[in-house]
Coordinates of N, CA and C in Angstrom, one line a residue:
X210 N -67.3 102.4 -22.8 CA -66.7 101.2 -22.2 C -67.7 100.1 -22.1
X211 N -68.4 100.3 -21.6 CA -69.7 99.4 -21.9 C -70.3 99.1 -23.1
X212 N -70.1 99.6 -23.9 CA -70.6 99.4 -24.8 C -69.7 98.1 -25.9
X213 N -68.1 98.1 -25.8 CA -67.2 97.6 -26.0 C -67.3 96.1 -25.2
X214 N -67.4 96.0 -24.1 CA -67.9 95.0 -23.3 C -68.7 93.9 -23.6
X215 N -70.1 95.0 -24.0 CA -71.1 94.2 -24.7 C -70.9 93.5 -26.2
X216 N -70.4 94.6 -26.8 CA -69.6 93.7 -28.1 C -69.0 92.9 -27.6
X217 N -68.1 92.3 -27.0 CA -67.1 91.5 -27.2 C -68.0 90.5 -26.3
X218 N -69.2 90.4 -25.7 CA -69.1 89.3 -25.1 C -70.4 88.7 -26.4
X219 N -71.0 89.5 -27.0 CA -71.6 89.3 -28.0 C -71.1 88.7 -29.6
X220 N -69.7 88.8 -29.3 CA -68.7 88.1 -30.5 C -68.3 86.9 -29.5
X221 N -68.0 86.8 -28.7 CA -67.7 85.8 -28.3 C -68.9 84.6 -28.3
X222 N -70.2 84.6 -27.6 CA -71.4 84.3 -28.1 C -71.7 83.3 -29.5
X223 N -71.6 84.6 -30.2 CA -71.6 84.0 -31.7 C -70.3 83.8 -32.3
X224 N -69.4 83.4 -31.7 CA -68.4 82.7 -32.2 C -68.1 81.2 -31.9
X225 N -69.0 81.4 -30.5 CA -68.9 79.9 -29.8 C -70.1 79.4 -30.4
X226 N -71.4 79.6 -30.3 CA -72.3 79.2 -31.2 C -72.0 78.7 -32.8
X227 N -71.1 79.7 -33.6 CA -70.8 79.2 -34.8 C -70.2 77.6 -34.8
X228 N -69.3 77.8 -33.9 CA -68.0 76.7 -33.6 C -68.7 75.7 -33.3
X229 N -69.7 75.7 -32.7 CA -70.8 74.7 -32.2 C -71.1 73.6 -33.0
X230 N -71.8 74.8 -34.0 CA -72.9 74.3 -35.2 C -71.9 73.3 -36.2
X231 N -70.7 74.4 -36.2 CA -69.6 73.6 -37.0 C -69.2 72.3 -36.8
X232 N -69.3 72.0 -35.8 CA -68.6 70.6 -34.6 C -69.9 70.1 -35.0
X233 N -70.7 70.0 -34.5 CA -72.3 69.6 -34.5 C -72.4 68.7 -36.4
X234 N -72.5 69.6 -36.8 CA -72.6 69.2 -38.5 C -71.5 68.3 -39.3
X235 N -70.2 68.4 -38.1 CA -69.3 67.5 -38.5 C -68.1 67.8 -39.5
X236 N -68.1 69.5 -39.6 CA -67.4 70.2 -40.9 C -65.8 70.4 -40.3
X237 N -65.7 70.6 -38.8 CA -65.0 70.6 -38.1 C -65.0 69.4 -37.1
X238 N -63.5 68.9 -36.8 CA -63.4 68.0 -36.1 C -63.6 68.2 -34.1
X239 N -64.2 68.0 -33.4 CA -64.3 68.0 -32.0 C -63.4 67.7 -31.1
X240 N -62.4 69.3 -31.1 CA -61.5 68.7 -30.1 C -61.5 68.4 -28.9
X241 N -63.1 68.1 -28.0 CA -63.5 67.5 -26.7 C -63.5 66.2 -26.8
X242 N -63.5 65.7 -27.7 CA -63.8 64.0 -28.3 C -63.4 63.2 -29.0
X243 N -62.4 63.6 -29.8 CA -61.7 63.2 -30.9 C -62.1 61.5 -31.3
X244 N -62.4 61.6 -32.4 CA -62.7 60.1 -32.9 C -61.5 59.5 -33.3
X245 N -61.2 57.8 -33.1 CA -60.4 57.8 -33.4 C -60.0 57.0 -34.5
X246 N -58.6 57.4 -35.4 CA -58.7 56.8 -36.6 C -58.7 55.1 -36.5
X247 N -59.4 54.7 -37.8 CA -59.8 53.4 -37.8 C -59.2 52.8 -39.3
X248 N -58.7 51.9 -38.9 CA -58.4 51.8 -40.5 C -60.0 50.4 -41.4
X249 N -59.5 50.5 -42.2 CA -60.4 49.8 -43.2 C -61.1 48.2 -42.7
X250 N -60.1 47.7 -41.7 CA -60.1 46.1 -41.1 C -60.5 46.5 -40.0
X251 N -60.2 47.6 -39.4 CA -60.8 47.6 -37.6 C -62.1 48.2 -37.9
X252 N -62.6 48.8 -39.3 CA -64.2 49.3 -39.3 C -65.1 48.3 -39.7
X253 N -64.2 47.3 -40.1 CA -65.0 46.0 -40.6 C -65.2 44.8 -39.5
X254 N -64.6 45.0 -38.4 CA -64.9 44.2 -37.2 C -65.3 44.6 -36.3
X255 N -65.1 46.2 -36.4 CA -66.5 46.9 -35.5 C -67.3 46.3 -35.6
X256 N -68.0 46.2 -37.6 CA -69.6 46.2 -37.8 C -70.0 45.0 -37.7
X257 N -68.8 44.1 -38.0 CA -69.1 42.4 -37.4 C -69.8 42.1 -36.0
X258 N -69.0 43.0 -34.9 CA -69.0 42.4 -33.9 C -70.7 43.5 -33.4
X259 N -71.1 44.2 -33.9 CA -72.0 45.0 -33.7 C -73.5 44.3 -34.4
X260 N -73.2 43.8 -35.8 CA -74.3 42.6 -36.1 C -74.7 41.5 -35.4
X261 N -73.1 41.0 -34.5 CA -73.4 39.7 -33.5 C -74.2 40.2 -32.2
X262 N -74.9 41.3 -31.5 CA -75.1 42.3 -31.1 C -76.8 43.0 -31.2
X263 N -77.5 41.7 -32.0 CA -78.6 42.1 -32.7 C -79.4 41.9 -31.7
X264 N -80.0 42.8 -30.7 CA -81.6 42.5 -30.1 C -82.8 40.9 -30.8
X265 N -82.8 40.3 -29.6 CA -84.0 39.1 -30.1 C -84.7 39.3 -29.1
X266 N -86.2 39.7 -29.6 CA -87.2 40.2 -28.4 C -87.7 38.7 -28.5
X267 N -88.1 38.7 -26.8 CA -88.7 37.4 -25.9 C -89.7 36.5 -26.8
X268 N -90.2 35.4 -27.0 CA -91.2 34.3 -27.7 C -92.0 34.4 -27.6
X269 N -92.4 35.0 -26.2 CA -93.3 34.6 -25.2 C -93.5 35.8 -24.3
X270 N -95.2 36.0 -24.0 CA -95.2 37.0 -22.8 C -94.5 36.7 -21.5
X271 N -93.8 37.2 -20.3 CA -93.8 36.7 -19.3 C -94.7 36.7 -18.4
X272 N -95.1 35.7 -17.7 CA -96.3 35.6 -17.0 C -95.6 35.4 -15.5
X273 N -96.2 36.5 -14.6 CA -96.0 37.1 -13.6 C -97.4 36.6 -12.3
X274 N -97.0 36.2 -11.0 CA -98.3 36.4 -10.1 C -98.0 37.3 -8.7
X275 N -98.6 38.2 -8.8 CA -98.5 38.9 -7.7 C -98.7 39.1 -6.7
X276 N -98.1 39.5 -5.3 CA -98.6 38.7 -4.1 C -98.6 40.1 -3.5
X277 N -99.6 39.8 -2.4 CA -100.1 41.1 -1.6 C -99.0 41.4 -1.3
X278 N -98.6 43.1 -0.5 CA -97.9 43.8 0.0 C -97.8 42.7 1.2
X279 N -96.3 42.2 1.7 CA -96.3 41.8 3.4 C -95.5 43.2 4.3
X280 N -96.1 43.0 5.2 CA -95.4 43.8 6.3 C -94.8 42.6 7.2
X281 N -93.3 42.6 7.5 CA -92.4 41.4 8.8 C -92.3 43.0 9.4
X282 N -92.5 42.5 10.9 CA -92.5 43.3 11.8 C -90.8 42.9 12.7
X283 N -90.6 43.8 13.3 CA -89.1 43.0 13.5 C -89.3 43.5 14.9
X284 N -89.0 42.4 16.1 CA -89.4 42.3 16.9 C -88.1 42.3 17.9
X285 N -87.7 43.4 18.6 CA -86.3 43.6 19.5 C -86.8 44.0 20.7
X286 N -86.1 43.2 21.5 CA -86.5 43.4 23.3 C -87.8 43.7 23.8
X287 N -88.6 42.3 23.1 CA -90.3 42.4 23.6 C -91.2 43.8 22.8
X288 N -90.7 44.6 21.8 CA -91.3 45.2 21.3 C -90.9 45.7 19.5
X289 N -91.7 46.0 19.0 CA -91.8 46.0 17.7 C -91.2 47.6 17.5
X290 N -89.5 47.0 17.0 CA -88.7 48.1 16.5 C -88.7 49.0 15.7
X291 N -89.6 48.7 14.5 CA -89.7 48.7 12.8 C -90.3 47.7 12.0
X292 N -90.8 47.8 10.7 CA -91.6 47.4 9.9 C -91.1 47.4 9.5
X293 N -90.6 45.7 8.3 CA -90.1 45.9 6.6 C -91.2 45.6 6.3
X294 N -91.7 46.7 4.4 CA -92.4 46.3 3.9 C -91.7 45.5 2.9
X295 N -92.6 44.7 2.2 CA -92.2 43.5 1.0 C -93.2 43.4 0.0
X296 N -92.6 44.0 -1.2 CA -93.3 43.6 -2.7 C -93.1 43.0 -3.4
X297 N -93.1 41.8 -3.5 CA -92.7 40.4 -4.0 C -93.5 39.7 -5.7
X298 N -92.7 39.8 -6.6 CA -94.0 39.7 -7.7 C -93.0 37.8 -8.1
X299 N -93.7 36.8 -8.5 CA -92.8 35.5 -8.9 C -93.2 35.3 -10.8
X300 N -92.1 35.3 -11.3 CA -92.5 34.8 -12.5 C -92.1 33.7 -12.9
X301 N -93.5 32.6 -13.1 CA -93.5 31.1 -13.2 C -93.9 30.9 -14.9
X302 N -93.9 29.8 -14.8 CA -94.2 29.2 -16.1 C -95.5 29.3 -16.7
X303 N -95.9 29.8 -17.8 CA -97.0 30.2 -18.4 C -98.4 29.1 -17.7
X304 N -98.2 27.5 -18.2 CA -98.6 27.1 -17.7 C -98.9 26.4 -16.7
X305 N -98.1 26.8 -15.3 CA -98.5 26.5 -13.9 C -99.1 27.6 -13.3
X306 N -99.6 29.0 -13.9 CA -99.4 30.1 -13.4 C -100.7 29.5 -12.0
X307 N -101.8 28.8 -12.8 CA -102.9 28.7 -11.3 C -102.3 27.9 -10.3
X308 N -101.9 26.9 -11.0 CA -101.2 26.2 -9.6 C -100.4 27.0 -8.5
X309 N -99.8 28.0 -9.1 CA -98.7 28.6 -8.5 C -99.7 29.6 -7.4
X310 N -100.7 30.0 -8.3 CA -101.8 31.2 -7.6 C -102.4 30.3 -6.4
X311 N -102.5 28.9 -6.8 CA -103.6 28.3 -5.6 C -102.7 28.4 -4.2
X312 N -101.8 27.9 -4.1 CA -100.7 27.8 -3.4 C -99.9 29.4 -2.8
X313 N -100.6 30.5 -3.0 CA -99.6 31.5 -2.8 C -99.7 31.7 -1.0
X314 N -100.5 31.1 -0.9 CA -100.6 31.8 0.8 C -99.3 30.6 1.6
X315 N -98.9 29.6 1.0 CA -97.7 29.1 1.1 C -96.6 29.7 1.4
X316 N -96.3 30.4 -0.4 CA -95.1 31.5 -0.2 C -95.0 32.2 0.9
X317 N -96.2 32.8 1.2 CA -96.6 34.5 2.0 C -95.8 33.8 3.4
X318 N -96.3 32.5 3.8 CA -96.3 32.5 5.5 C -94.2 31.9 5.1
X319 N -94.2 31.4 4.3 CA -92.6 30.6 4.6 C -91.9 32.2 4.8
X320 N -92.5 33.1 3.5 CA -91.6 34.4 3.9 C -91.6 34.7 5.1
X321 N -92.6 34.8 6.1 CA -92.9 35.7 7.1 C -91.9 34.6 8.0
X322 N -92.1 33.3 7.6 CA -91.5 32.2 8.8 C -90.0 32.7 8.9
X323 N -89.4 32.7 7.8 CA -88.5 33.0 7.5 C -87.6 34.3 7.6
X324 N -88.4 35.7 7.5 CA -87.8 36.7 7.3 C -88.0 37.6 8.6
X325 N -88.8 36.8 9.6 CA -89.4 37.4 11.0 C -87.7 37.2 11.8
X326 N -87.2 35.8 11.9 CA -86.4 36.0 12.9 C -84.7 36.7 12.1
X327 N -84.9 36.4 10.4 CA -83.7 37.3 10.4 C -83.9 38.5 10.2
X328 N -84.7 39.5 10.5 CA -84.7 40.6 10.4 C -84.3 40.8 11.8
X329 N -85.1 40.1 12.8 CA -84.5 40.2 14.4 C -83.1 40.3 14.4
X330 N -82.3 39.2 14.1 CA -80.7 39.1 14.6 C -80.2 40.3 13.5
X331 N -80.9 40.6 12.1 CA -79.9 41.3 11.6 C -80.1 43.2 12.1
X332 N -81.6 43.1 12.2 CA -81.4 44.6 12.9 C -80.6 44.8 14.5
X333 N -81.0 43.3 15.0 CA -80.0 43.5 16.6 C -78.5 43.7 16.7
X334 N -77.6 43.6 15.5 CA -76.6 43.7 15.1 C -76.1 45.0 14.9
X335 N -77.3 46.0 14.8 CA -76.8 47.4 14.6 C -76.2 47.6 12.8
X336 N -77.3 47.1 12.1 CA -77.4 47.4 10.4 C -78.2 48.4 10.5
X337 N -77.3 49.0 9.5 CA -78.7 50.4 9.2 C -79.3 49.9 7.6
X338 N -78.5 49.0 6.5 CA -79.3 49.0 5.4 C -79.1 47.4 5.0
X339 N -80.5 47.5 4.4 CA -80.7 45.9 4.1 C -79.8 45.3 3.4
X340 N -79.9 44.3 3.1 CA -78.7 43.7 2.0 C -79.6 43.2 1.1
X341 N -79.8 43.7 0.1 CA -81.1 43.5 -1.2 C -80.7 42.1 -1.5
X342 N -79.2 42.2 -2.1 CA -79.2 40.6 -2.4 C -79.2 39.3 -2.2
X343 N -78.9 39.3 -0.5 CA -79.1 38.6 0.2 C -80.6 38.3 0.5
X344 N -81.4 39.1 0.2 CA -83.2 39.4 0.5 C -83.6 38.1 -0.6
X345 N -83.0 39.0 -1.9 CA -83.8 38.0 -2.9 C -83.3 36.7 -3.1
X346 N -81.6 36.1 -2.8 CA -81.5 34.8 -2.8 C -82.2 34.0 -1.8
X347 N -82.6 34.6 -0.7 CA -83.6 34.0 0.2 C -85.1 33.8 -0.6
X348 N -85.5 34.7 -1.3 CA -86.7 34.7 -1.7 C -86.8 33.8 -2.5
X349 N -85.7 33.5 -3.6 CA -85.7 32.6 -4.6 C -85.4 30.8 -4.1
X350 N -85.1 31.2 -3.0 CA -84.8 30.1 -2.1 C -85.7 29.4 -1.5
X351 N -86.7 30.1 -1.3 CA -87.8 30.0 -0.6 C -89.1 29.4 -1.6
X352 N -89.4 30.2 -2.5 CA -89.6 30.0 -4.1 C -89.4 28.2 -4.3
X353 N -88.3 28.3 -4.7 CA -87.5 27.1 -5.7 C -87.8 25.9 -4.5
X354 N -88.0 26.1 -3.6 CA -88.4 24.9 -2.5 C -89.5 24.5 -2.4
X355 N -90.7 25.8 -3.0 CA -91.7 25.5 -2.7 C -92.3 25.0 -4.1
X356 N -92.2 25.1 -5.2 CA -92.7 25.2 -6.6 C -91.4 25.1 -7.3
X357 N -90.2 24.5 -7.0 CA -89.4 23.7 -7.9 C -89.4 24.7 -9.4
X358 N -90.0 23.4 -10.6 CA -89.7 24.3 -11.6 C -90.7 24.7 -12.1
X359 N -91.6 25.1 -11.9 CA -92.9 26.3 -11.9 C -92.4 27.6 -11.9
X360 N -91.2 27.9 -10.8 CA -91.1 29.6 -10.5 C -89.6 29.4 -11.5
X361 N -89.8 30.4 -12.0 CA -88.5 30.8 -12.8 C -87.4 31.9 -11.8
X362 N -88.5 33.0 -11.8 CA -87.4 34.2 -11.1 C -88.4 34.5 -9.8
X363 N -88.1 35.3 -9.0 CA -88.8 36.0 -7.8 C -87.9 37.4 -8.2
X364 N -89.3 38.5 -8.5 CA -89.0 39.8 -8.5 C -88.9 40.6 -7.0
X365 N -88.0 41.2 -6.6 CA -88.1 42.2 -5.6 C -88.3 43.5 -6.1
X366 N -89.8 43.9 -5.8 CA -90.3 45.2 -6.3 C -90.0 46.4 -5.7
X367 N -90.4 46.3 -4.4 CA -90.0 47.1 -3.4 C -89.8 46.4 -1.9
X368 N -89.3 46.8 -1.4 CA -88.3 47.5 -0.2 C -88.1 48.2 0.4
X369 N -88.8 48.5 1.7 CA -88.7 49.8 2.7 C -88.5 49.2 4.1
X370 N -88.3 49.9 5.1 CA -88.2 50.2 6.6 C -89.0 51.5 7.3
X371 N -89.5 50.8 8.0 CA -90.4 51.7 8.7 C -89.7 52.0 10.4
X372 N -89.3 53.1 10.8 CA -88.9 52.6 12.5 C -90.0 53.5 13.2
X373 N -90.0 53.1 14.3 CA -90.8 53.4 15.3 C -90.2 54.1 16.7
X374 N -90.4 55.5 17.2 CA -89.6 56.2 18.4 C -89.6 56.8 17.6
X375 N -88.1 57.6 18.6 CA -87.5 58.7 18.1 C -86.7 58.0 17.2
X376 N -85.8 58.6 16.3 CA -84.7 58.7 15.6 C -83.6 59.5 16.1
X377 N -82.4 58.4 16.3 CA -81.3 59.2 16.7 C -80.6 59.7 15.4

């Protein structure tokens, strides 16, 4: 009886294997996927619309300046509730990149000016998760005010929370 068992689970095996290979190589058609028929004009505006579709890599390196790690400490009922950390990278124009460098300790303090008291009202609200995109239109906000058209984008690298106590 066992013996019979083992056969058949051994034909079965190499039957699904076979069927595999078959599907695989294309000799048999895939009844999990079925392709669908195309006639002669719909395969010819597939490959239209797939040439319009062509990758154009960048002109230009992008030139990036990177700003220390900030820690905003978020500050609830006279005591320091939690830490956001902030990894902030700005990519400006090739050629303002020093200007942009001389000026970074600008960016650093507007963030902190800025992201000190809403991190207060928004953790005092009882949020448990940040709102990323709300983070970076502030950033870019902050950015575009300071260096106009110099900064192109403001990268948000990372993102964390640190709390302090217990954890309920």
């Amino acid at each position: 009886m066992k013996r019979i068992i083992v056969i058949i689970v051994m034909l079965i095996l190499l039957g699904g294997g076979g069927a595999g290979a078959l599907i695989r190589m294309g000799i048999i058609p895939n009844p999990f996927n079925p392709m669908a028929k195309m006639s002669a004009s719909e395969k010819a505006a597939a490959m239209a619309e797939a040439s319009k579709k062509v990758y154009v890599p960048p002109d230009s390196v992008m030139t990036f300046v990177d700003l220390r790690e900030m820690i905003i400490p978020v500050v609830i009922n006279e005591k320091v509730e939690r830490k956001v950390y902030l990894s902030v990278r700005l990519r400006v124009v090739k050629a303002e990149k020093d200007a942009v460098e001389n000026e970074i300790v600008r960016y650093e303090s507007a963030v902190l000016d800025t992201f000190i008291p809403y991190f207060q009202s928004y953790f005092s609200r009882d949020h448990d998760l940040m709102d990323l995109v709300e983070i970076k239109k502030k950033l870019n906000q902050i950015g575009k005010k300071l260096y106009g058209e110099k900064l192109i984008d403001v990268m948000l690298i990372n993102m964390f929370e640190q709390r302090f106590g217990t954890l309920e």
